[in-house]
Coordinates of C-alpha atoms and ligand atoms in Angstrom, one line a residue:
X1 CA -11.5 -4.3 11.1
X2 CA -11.1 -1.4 8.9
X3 CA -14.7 -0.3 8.5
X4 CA -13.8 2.6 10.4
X5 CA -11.1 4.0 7.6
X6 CA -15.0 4.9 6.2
X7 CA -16.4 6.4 9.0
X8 CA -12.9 8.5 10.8
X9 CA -11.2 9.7 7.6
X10 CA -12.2 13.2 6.1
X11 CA -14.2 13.1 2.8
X12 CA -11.0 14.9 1.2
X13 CA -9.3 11.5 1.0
X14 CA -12.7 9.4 -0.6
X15 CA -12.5 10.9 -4.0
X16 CA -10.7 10.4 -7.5
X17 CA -10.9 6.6 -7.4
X18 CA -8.7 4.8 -10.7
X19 CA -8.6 1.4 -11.3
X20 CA -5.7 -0.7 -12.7
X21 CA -4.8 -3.9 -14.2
X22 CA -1.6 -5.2 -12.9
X23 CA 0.6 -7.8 -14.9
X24 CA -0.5 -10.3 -12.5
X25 CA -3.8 -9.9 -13.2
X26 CA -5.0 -8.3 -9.9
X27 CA -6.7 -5.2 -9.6
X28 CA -4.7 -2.2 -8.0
X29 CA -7.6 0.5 -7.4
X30 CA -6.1 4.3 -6.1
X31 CA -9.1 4.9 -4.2
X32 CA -8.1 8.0 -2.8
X33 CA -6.2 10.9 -3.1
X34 CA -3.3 10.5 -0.8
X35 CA -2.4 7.0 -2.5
X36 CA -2.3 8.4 -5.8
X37 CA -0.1 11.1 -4.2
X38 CA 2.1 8.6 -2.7
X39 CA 2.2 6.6 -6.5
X40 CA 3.0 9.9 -8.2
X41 CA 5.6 10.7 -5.7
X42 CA 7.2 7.3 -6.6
X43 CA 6.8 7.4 -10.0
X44 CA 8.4 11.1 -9.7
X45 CA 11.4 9.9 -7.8
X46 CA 12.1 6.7 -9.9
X47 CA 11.8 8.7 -12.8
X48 CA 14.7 11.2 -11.4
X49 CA 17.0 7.8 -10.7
X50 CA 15.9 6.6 -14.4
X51 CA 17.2 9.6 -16.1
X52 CA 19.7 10.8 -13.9
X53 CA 21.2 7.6 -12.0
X54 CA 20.2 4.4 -14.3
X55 CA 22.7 2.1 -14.0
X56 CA 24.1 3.3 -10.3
X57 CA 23.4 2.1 -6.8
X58 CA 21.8 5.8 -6.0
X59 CA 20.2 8.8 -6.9
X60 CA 22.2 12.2 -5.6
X61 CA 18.9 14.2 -5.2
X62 CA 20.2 17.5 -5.3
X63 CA 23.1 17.4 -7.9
X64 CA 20.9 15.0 -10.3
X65 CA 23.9 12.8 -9.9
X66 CA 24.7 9.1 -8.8
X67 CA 26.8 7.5 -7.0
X68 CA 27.8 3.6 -6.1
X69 CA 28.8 1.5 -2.9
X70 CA 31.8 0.5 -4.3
X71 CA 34.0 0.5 -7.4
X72 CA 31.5 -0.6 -9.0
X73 CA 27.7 -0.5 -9.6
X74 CA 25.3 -3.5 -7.9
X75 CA 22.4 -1.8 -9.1
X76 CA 21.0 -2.0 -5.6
X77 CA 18.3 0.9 -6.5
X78 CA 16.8 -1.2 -9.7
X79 CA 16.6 -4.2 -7.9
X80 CA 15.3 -2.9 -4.1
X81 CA 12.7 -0.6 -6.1
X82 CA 11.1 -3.5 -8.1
X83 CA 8.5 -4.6 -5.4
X84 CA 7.2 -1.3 -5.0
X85 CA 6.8 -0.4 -8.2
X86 CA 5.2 -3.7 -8.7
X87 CA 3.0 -3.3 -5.4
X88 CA 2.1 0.2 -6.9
X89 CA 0.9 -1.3 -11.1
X90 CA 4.0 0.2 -12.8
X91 CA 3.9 -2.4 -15.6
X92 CA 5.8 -0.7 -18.2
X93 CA 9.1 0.5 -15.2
X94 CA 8.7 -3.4 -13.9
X95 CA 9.2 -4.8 -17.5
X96 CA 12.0 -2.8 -17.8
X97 CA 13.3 -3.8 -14.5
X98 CA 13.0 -7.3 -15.3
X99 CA 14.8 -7.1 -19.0
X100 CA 17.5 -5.0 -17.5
X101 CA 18.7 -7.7 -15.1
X102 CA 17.8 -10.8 -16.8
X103 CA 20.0 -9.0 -20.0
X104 CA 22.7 -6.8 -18.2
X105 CA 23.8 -8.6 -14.6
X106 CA 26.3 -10.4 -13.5
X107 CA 27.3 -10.8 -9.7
X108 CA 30.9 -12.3 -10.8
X109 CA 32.3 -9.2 -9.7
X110 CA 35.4 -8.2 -7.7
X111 CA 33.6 -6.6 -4.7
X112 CA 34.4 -7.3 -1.2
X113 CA 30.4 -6.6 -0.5
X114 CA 28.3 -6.2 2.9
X115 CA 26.7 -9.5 3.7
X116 CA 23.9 -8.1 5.6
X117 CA 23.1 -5.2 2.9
X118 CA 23.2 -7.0 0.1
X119 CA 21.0 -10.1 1.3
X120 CA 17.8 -7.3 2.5
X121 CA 18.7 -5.6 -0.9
X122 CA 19.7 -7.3 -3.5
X123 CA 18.9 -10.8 -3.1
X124 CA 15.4 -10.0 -1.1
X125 CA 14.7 -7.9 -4.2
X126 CA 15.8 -10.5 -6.5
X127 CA 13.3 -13.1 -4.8
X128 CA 10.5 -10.7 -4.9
X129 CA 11.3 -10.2 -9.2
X130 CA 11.2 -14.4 -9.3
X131 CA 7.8 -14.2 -6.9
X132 CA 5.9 -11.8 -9.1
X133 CA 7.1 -13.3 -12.5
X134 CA 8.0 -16.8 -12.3
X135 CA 11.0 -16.6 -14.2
X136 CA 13.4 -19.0 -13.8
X137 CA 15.7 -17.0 -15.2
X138 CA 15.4 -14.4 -12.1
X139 CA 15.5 -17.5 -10.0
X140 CA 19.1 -18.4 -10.9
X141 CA 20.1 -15.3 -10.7
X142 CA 18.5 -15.3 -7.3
X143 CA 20.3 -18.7 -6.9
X144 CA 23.7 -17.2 -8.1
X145 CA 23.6 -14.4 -5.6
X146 CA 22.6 -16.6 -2.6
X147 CA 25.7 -19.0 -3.3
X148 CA 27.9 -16.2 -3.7
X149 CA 26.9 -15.2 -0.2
X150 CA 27.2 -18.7 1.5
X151 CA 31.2 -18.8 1.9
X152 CA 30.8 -16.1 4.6
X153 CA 28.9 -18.4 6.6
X154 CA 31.7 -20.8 6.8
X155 CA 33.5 -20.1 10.4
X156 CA 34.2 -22.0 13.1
X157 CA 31.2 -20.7 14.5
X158 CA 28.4 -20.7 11.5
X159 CA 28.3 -16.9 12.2
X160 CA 28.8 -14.8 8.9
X161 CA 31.8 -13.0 8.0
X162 CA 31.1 -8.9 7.3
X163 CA 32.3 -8.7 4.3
X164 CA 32.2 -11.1 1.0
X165 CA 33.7 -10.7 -2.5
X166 CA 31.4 -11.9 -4.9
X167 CA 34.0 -13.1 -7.2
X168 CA 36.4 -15.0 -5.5
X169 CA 34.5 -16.3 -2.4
X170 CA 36.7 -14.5 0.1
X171 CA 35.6 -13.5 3.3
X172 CA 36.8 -10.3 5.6
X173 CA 35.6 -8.4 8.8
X174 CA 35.6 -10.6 11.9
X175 CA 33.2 -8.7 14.2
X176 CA 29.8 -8.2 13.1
X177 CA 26.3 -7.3 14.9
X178 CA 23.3 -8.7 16.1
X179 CA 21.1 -7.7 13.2
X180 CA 24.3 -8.8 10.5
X181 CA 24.7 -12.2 11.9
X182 CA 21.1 -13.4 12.1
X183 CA 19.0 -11.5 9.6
X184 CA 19.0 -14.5 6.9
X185 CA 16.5 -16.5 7.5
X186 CA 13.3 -15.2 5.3
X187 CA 16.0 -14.7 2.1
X188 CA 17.5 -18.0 2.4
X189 CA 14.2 -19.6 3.8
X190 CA 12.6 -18.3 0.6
X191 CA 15.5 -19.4 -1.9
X192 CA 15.7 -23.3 -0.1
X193 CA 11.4 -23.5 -0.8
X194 CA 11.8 -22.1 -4.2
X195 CA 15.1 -24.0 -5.4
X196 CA 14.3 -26.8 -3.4
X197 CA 17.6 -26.5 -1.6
X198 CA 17.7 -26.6 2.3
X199 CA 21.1 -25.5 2.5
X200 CA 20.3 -22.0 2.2
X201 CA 17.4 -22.2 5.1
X202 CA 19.6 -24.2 7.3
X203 CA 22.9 -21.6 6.7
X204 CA 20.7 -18.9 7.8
X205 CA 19.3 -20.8 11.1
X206 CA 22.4 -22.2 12.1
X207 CA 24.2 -18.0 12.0
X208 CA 20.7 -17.0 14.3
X209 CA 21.0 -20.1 16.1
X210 CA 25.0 -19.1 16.7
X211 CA 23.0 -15.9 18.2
X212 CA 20.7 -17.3 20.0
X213 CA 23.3 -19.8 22.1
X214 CA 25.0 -16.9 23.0
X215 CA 22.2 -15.3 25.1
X216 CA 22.7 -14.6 28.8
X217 CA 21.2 -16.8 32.0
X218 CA 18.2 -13.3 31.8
X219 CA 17.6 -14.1 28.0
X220 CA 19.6 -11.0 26.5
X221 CA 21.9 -10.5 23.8
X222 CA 24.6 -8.3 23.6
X223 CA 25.7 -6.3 20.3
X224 CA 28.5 -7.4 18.5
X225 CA 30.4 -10.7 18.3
X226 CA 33.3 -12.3 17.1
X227 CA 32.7 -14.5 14.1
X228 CA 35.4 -16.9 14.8
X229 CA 35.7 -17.2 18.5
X230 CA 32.2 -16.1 19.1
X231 CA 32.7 -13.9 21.8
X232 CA 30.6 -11.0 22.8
X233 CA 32.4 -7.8 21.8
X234 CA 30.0 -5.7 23.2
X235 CA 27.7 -6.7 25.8
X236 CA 25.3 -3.5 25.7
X237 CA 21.8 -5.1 25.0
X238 CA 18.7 -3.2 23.1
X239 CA 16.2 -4.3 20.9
X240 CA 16.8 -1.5 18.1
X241 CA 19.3 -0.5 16.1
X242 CA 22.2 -3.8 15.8
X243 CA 20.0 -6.4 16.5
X244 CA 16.5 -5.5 15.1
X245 CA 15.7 -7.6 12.1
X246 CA 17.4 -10.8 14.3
X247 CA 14.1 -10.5 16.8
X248 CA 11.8 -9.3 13.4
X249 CA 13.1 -12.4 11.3
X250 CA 12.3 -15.0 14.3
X251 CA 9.0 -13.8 14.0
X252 CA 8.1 -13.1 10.5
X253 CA 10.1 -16.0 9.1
X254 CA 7.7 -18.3 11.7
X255 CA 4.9 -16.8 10.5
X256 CA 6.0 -17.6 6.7
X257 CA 7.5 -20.9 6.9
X258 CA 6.1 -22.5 10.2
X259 CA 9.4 -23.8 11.7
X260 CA 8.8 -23.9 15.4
X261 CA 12.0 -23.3 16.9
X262 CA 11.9 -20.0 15.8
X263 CA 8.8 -19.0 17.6
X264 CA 10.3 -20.5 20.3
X265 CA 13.8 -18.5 20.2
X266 CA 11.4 -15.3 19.8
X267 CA 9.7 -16.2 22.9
X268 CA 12.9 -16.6 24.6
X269 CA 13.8 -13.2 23.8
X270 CA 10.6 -10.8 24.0
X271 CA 9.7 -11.6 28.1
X272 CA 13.3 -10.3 28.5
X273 CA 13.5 -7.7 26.4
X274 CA 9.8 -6.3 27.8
X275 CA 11.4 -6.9 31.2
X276 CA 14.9 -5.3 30.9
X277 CA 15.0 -2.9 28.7
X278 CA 11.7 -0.6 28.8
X279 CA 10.9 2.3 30.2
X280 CA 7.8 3.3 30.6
X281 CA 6.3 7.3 30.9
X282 CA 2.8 7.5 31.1
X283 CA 1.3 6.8 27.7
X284 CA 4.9 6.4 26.5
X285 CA 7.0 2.9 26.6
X286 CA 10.9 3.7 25.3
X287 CA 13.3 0.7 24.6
X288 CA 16.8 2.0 26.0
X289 CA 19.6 0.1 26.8
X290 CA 20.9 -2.5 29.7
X291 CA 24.2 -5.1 30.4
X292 CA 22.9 -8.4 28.8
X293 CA 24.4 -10.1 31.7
X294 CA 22.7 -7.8 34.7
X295 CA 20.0 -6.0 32.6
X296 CA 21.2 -3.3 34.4
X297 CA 20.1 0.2 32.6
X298 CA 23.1 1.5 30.5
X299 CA 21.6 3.9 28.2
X300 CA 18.7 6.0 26.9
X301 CA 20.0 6.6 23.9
X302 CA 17.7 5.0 21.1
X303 CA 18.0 5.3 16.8
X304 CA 15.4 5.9 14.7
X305 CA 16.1 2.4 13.2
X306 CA 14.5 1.1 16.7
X307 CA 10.9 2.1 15.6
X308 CA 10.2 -0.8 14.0
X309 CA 9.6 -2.1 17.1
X310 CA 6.4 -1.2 17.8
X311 CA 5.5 -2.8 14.4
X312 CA 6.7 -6.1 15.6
X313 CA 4.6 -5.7 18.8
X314 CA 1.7 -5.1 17.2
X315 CA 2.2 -8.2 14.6
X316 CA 3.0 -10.8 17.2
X317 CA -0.4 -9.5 19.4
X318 CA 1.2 -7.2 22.1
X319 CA -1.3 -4.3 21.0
X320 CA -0.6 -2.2 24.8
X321 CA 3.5 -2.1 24.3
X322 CA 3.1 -1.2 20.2
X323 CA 0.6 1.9 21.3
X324 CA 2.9 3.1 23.4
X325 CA 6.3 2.3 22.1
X326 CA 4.4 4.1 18.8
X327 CA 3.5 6.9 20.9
X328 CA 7.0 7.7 22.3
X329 CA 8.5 7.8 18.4
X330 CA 5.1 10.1 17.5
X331 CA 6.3 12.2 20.2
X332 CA 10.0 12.3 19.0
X333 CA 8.9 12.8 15.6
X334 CA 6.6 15.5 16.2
X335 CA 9.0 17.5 18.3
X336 CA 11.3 18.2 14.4
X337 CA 8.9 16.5 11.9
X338 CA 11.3 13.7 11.6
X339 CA 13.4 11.7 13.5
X340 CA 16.9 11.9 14.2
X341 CA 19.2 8.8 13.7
X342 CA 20.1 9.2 17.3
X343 CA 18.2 10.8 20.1
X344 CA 18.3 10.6 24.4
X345 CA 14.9 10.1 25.5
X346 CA 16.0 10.5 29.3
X347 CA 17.4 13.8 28.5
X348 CA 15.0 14.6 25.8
X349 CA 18.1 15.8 23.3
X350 CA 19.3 14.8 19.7
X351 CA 22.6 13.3 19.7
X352 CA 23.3 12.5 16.1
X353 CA 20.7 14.8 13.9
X354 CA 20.8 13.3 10.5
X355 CA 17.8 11.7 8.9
X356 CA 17.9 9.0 6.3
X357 CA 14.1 8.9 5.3
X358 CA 13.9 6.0 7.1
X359 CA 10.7 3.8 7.2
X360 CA 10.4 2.8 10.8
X361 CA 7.6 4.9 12.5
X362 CA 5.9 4.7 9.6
X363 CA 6.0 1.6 9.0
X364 CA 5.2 0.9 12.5
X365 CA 2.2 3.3 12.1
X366 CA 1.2 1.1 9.2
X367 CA 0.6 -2.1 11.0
X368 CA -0.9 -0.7 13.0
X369 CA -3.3 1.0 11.2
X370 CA -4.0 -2.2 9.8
X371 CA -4.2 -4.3 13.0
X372 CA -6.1 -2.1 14.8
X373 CA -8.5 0.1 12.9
X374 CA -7.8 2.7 14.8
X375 CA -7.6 6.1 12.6
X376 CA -5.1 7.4 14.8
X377 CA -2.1 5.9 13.2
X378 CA -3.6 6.4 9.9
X379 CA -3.7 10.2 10.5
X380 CA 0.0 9.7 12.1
X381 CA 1.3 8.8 8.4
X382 CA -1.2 11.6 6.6
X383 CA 1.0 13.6 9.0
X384 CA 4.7 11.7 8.4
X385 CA 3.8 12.2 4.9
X386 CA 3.3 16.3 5.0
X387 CA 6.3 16.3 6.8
X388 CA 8.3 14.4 4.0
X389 CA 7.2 16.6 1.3
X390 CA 7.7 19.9 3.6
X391 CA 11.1 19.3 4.4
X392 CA 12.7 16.4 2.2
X393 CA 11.2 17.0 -1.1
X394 CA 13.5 18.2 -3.7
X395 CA 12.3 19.5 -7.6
X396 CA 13.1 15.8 -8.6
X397 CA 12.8 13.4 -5.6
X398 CA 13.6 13.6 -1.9
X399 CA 16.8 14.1 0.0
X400 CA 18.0 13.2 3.4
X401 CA 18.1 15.9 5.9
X402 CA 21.9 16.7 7.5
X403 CA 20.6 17.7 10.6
X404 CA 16.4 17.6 11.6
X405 CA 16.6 20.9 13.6
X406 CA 17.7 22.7 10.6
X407 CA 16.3 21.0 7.8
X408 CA 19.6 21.5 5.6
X409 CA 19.6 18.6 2.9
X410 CA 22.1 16.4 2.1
X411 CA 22.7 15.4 -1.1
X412 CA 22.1 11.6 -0.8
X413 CA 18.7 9.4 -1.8
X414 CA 18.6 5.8 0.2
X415 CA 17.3 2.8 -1.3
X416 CA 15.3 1.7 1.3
X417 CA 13.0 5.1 0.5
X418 CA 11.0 3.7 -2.2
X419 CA 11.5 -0.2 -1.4
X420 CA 9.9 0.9 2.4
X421 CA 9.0 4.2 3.5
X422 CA 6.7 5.1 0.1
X423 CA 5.3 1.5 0.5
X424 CA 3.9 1.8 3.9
X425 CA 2.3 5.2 3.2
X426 CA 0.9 3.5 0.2
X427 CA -0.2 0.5 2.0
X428 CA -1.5 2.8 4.8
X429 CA -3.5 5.2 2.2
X430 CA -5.1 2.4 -0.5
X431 CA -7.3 0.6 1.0
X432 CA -8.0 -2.4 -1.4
X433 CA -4.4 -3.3 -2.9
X434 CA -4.5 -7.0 -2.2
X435 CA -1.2 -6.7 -0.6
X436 CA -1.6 -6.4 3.2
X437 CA -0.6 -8.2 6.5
X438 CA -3.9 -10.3 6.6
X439 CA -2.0 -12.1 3.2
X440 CA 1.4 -11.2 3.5
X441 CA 4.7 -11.4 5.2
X442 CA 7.1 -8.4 4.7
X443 CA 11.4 -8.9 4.9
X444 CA 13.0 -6.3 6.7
X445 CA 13.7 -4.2 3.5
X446 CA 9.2 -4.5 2.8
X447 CA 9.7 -7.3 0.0
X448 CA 6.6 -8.6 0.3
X449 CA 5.6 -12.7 0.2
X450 CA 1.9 -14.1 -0.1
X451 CA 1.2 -16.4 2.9
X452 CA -0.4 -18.3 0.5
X453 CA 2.6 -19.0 -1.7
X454 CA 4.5 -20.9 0.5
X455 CA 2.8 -24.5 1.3
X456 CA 4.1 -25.4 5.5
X457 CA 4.4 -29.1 4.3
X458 CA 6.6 -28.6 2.0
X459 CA 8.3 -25.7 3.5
X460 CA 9.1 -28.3 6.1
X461 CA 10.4 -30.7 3.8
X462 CA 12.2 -28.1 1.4
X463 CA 14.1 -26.0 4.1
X464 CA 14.6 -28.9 6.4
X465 CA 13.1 -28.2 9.7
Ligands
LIG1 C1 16.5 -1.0 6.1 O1 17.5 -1.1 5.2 C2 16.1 -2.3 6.8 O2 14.9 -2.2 7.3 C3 17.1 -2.7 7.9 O3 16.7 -3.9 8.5 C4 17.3 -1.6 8.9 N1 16.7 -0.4 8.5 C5 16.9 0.1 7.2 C6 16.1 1.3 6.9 O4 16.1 2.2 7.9

């Protein structure tokens, strides 16, 4: 399939090959120079957190300072960055990773937290430290986390509450989104096969299920619901930004665990969603935004969160929608060199210009890159990648912009930067880590799961389906 990285790619890229010996024992070999580019751009920005932020949920870029989520620190950065620098053969920063939370966390803290954030983050990142190591110590504390989470799950309607405290159990914020109510089922899926527990699984279906019951006679959802009368708040359907990693997780957690029903509920959804909310412009397919009742066109606005569509496409087979859909963000990217976290693709204008150094069209570009062979979307992420170091790179890391037209930087360094967006352009770029989507699944945050690790039998028996 990917023969023709050999033939399309310049020469440039062939040299400086290094070969590693990870703690697991497989071989990471750099085998060019962009991915040892990429893995000295990590280690260059987790070096910058290390001295300047250890200890903090994030980096400020710019100031060399840190600054936390709430009154006090979750340490989302350690834990979200583990599986990259893992992926990448950073034995000595993983070791330290792993001693640091084993020896220094606790999650009994007084935090009224975000449900959906800290499940992606913290406990996806937790499950990845337990997947690599094997320690059962990093699976209670995986364990401890998940149970903190479960008492948002308990409403009338199985939907989760927006806010927990870890502490004390409470829950708070009874409206919540798409992608915050059903975006649980590869983190609990993963902690009911490893503890054995269904109840984690079968918490996280019965919230997408909650969902999924709620869809209109056409097979849309709407946006945001009521956890405790389950009522639509907002009927506006779209496939990005508030609902994405609900449609990503039917998918991807089928693909890890098996369970039927979920291929089925994606199913449901993707005829619908192909049917009511594109738009399509030559070579270019946009996903805007219609009443999930009608699927009458509402909007064109789209975020830069809704890239990962065209990632999803291309995983679940749809090659012709992913080209294009990945065409139309190419297009919006190329227009600033970056993407803006809101944009109007009928009237061709940024609304909101701030960039996060999201993952999305890269990602996307990286699967398919990998699915298809096709150099085009591996030169898109060469390209992404100048971008990133032209206008984000700061004498320490890399910094959000404030506004893509202008290029002004804002202080501010998100997690999901080295947990995703330097993962795919590593992913895309080294062509024989033996992590890839032939053998593995990826959560919405790019913690990444062998195929091979979870048996279906069991994963039948231990998450109940
Ligand atoms: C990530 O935290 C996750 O991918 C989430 O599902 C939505 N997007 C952000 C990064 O943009």
């Amino acid at each position: 399939m990917r023969i023709t990285f050999f033939i399309l790619v310049p020469f440039l890229f062939l040299c400086c090959t290094e070969s590693q010996k990870s703690k697991n024992g497989a071989n990471v070999v750099h085998e060019n120079l962009l991915a040892e580019e990429v893995r000295n751009e990590t280690l260059r920005t987790w070096k910058a957190y290390v001295q300047c932020a250890w200890g903090h949920d994030n980096l400020k870029p710019l100031t060399k300072g840190y600054e936390d989520w709430y009154d006090e620190s979750l340490n989302i950065s350690i834990i979200d960055a583990y599986s990259t620098l893992h992926l990448m053969g950073f034995e000595e920063e993983t070791h330290r990773i792993e001693r640091y939370v084993i020896d220094s966390l606790s999650f009994d803290q007084d935090l009224d937290v975000k449900v959906f954030e800290v499940n992606i983050r913290v406990l996806g990142g937790l499950l990845n430290m337990y997947y690599q190591t094997q320690n059962d110590t990093l699976l209670q504390m995986a364990q401890d986390f998940g149970d903190r989470l479960l008492p948002a799950f308990e409403s009338p309607t199985g939907l989760p509450y927006f806010h927990i405290n870890l502490k004390t159990g409470q829950p708070s914020g009874n409206t919540i989104n798409v992608a915050e109510a059903g975006s649980y089922l590869m983190e609990f899926g993963l902690l009911s096969y490893f503890t054995e527990n269904p109840e984690y699984y079968q918490t996280a279906k019965r919230a997408t299920k909650a969902v999924f019951d709620r869809r209109s006679e056409i097979g849309l959802v709407g946006r945001d619901l009521n956890v405790e009368t389950g009522e639509w708040t907002i009927i506006e359907s779209m496939a990005g930004a508030y609902v994405d990693s609900y449609f990503e997780y039917l998918y991807k957690a089928w693909l890890l665990f098996g369970d039927p029903e979920l291929k089925t509920m994606y199913d449901a959804h993707i005829g619908p969603i192909n049917r009511y909310l594109t738009d399509s412009d030559g070579d270019l397919l946009w996903y805007g935004k219609s009443d999930m009742e009608t699927g009458k066109r509402t909007a064109t606005d789209i975020t830069l969160w809704d890239a990962y569509l065209p990632g999803l496409l291309a995983l679940s087979g749809d090659m012709p929608r992913a080209k294009k859909a990945h065409n139309a963000w190419d297009a919006v990217w190329n227009k600033n060199g970056a993407v803006s976290f809101s944009y109007d693709y009928q009237k061709d204008s940024v609304l909101n210009p701030y960039f996060q150094l999201n993952p999305e069209v890269l990602e996307s570009a990286y699967y398919l890159w990998h699915l298809t062979g096709d150099s085009t979307y591996y030169q898109r992420n060469v390209k992404y990648f100048e971008d990133l170091k032209t206008h984000c790179q700061t004498p320490v890391a890399y910094a959000h912009l404030n506004d893509i037209t202008t290029k002004e930087k804002d202080d501010k360094l998100a997690t999901f930067f080295i947990a995703e967006t330097l993962k795919y352009l590593y992913l895309t770029f080294s062509d024989t880590t033996s992590v890839s989507l032939d053998s593995h699944v990826f959560t919405t945050e790019a913690h990444h799961f062998a195929k091979a690790a979870i048996d279906k039998e069991k994963a039948e028996v231990r998450l109940g389906f």
